[in-house]
Structures are given as structure tokens and as C-alpha cells.
Amino acid sequence: MPTLDTVRAAAERIAGRVHRTPTTPQTSLGDLAGVRLHLKAELLQRTGSFKVRGVLNTVLTLSDEERARGLVTMSAGNHGAALAYAARQAGTTAIIVMPGNANPGKVAATKAYGGEVVLADGPLGDALTEVRERTGRTLVHPFDDPRVIAGAGTVGLEILEDVPDADVVVVQAGGGGLLAGVSAVVKALRPQARVYGVEPEGADAVSLGLAKGEPVTLWPVSVADALCAPFTGHHVLPVVREHVDEVFRIPDGAILHGLRMVLERTKYAVEPAGATGVAALLGGFVPVEPGERVVAIATGGNVDSATLATLLTS
């Protein structure tokens, strides 16, 4: 279980290596949802998403021998770019297993940070296992690792520094690492606040895992590719079950509407996953009371112009 102490330790460990991103009031979008809305701008983070927080916290705690073996992971893109960046900072290398249909812009970005990309024809987990066994590299999991969760939880620390009287925090699920980390922090520092998880209908690994009581493997499909985790994790589920008030599924149509509104009203160039929290509020998928102070997270902005144009005209 992540604790406030482990998250604070992670914050100290990664300080100066990540950006202290702003939490900005968004009156126009908030008025549409009937709340006082603030947006945590993690799209302005190094490598373009929150992922670098958990990755750096993990890589900085590895032994010299673990780093020397090289690193490996699986990712739809954001975690992979973060690991490639962190590996270069640590003087090692990283192999990132990505879906065969991964966004070309995210593949290119991962390579630009120095990562070696392996495109998988089948399930990512199977491809990752094959690469790990063949190369002997050290795994840095995209979400199901206490160090990754603690690093992601530093987003929660900053949210409550900026909006200490938050009533609701809306967090994207994906594999659940960010949701677990942020919820643990919020419930420790402001237990009366509600934490809601949101995930695409076609990529609902956390909801399925909670319902079954264990990780469930799926083949996720959504416009929010950064939230398309093929499963959640054994470390994630107990934290989410304890600290998250409810997890909601959001249809892709609502996510695209949220994307358009965030682009128009905030001028933040988010990717679809980054707009999913706002989409949940605008679509009425999460229960809020009029005038409540709500924080949503713009988790990332790694989307190329061609993909963005296609999404906005779909």
C-alpha cells in the first residue's frame, strides 16, 4: 500500500528532475459543469505526461546492477517515453514493447528519447515476457509497482497544495497507478474529499478488476489510447478499493466532446486521455453538487497534429 510517507519520499527523490506543474482555475468549463473547476496541467510535465514521476522514482531506487542490465517495459506510449527519458538520465538503455497499432507520434517520441521500440503483434504482456526472458532486462512496470504508484501520488500532493479545500478529485484510471497514488494521498490529507476514477467504456480494466476481485485481461479499444491498459494490477486494486469512492466508464463520444471543449476553452493541447476527467464532468458521469470545488487532471498531451485533426473531425 502506498502511504503518505512513501509518496513524500518519492517527491523528495524526484524533486528537480520533474516540473512542478500548475493547477489552474477553469471558470468557463466549470460553469458548464456547475462547479468550481481546477485543472492539474500534467501535459506540461517532462515527456508530456505524469508518467515520468513514477518512472523516475522507480529508476532512482534501482541498484547499480539492475540499471546495468538495461530496462524494459510495455506501454501505449506515455510510459514508454518516460522510461526512455529516465534510462538516458540514469546512463542505461530501455526497450519499450508497444502495441502494433500504437500512435506513430508516440512511437517516434519514445525513440527520440533514446528508447528501442518493439511493436507487438499480439497481447502486450506476452510480448513483454518474451523480451524480458530473452534479454534479462529489469522491468519497470507502467502502473503495478509500489514505487510507480508513489511517484504518481506526487500529483495528489501538488493538487492539495494548490487546492487544499477540494471537494472532488477526478482521476483517469488506465492501469490504475495514478488513481491509486492520488487517491491514497487525498484520503490521507483530506478524507472528506471524494475521489472518482474514470475510464473509457472500451478500456475498463479497473472496473472489471474491481468486480472480479483480481486483475482481468482484456483487449482495450478507445480513442483515449493512453488509458488502454490490458489489465490492472495486484498492487493497484487494493488501493483503489480502499480509497476511491467510485469508478465510472465514459463512452468515447463523450471523451471526444471533452477533448474539443478543453482545446477550445483552456488552449491546452491535451490528448484524449488528458481530457477524460473533464469529459466525465461535462457529461454528468460523476456525481457533483453545484458549486463544489473540483480538480480534474490533464494527464498528458502527447498527440500529433494529424491524429488530433482526425479525432476532431470524427
PDB file of N, CA and C in Angstrom, residues 14 37 60 77 96 136 143 154 185-186 194 222 255 281 288 293 307 310:
ATOM      1  N   ILE A  14      12.438  12.801  -6.576  1.00  0.00           N
ATOM      2  CA  ILE A  14      12.348  13.267  -7.960  1.00  0.00           C
ATOM      3  C   ILE A  14      12.380  14.792  -8.071  1.00  0.00           C
ATOM      4  N   LEU A  37     -14.114  24.597 -11.074  1.00  0.00           N
ATOM      5  CA  LEU A  37     -13.196  23.610 -11.629  1.00  0.00           C
ATOM      6  C   LEU A  37     -11.762  24.105 -11.658  1.00  0.00           C
ATOM      7  N   LEU A  60      15.355   5.561  -9.907  1.00  0.00           N
ATOM      8  CA  LEU A  60      16.302   6.089  -8.925  1.00  0.00           C
ATOM      9  C   LEU A  60      16.461   5.183  -7.713  1.00  0.00           C
ATOM     10  N   GLY A  77       2.550   4.358 -25.003  1.00  0.00           N
ATOM     11  CA  GLY A  77       3.344   5.492 -25.460  1.00  0.00           C
ATOM     12  C   GLY A  77       3.887   6.380 -24.363  1.00  0.00           C
ATOM     13  N   ILE A  96      11.061  -0.728 -25.087  1.00  0.00           N
ATOM     14  CA  ILE A  96       9.646  -0.495 -24.814  1.00  0.00           C
ATOM     15  C   ILE A  96       8.827  -1.324 -25.787  1.00  0.00           C
ATOM     16  N   GLY A 136      16.987 -10.410 -20.275  1.00  0.00           N
ATOM     17  CA  GLY A 136      17.371 -10.308 -18.866  1.00  0.00           C
ATOM     18  C   GLY A 136      17.293  -8.902 -18.308  1.00  0.00           C
ATOM     19  N   PHE A 143       2.412   0.581 -14.223  1.00  0.00           N
ATOM     20  CA  PHE A 143       1.483   1.023 -13.176  1.00  0.00           C
ATOM     21  C   PHE A 143       1.487   0.149 -11.939  1.00  0.00           C
ATOM     22  N   THR A 154       2.568  11.835  -6.222  1.00  0.00           N
ATOM     23  CA  THR A 154       3.041  13.207  -6.021  1.00  0.00           C
ATOM     24  C   THR A 154       2.146  14.214  -6.733  1.00  0.00           C
ATOM     25  N   VAL A 185      -3.208   9.683  -1.347  1.00  0.00           N
ATOM     26  CA  VAL A 185      -2.794  10.968  -0.801  1.00  0.00           C
ATOM     27  C   VAL A 185      -3.999  11.806  -0.391  1.00  0.00           C
ATOM     28  N   VAL A 186      -4.991  11.889  -1.268  1.00  0.00           N
ATOM     29  CA  VAL A 186      -6.163  12.724  -0.977  1.00  0.00           C
ATOM     30  C   VAL A 186      -6.884  12.220   0.269  1.00  0.00           C
ATOM     31  N   ARG A 194     -14.059  13.525  -2.057  1.00  0.00           N
ATOM     32  CA  ARG A 194     -14.402  12.328  -2.820  1.00  0.00           C
ATOM     33  C   ARG A 194     -13.427  12.186  -3.991  1.00  0.00           C
ATOM     34  N   SER A 222     -10.093   2.250 -27.478  1.00  0.00           N
ATOM     35  CA  SER A 222     -10.660   3.557 -27.163  1.00  0.00           C
ATOM     36  C   SER A 222      -9.875   4.633 -27.882  1.00  0.00           C
ATOM     37  N   ILE A 255     -15.783  11.452 -24.489  1.00  0.00           N
ATOM     38  CA  ILE A 255     -14.362  11.820 -24.375  1.00  0.00           C
ATOM     39  C   ILE A 255     -13.975  12.798 -25.484  1.00  0.00           C
ATOM     40  N   LEU A 281     -17.054  15.126 -16.228  1.00  0.00           N
ATOM     41  CA  LEU A 281     -17.802  16.192 -15.562  1.00  0.00           C
ATOM     42  C   LEU A 281     -18.834  16.815 -16.496  1.00  0.00           C
ATOM     43  N   VAL A 288     -21.585  15.348  -8.742  1.00  0.00           N
ATOM     44  CA  VAL A 288     -21.069  16.538  -8.073  1.00  0.00           C
ATOM     45  C   VAL A 288     -22.245  17.438  -7.716  1.00  0.00           C
ATOM     46  N   ARG A 293     -15.933  22.463  -5.301  1.00  0.00           N
ATOM     47  CA  ARG A 293     -14.598  22.711  -5.848  1.00  0.00           C
ATOM     48  C   ARG A 293     -14.046  21.374  -6.339  1.00  0.00           C
ATOM     49  N   THR A 307      -3.193  13.170 -35.980  1.00  0.00           N
ATOM     50  CA  THR A 307      -4.137  12.369 -35.185  1.00  0.00           C
ATOM     51  C   THR A 307      -5.185  13.250 -34.565  1.00  0.00           C
ATOM     52  N   THR A 310      -7.772  14.286 -37.071  1.00  0.00           N
ATOM     53  CA  THR A 310      -8.685  13.168 -37.379  1.00  0.00           C
ATOM     54  C   THR A 310      -9.707  12.974 -36.268  1.00  0.00           C
TER      55      THR A 310
END
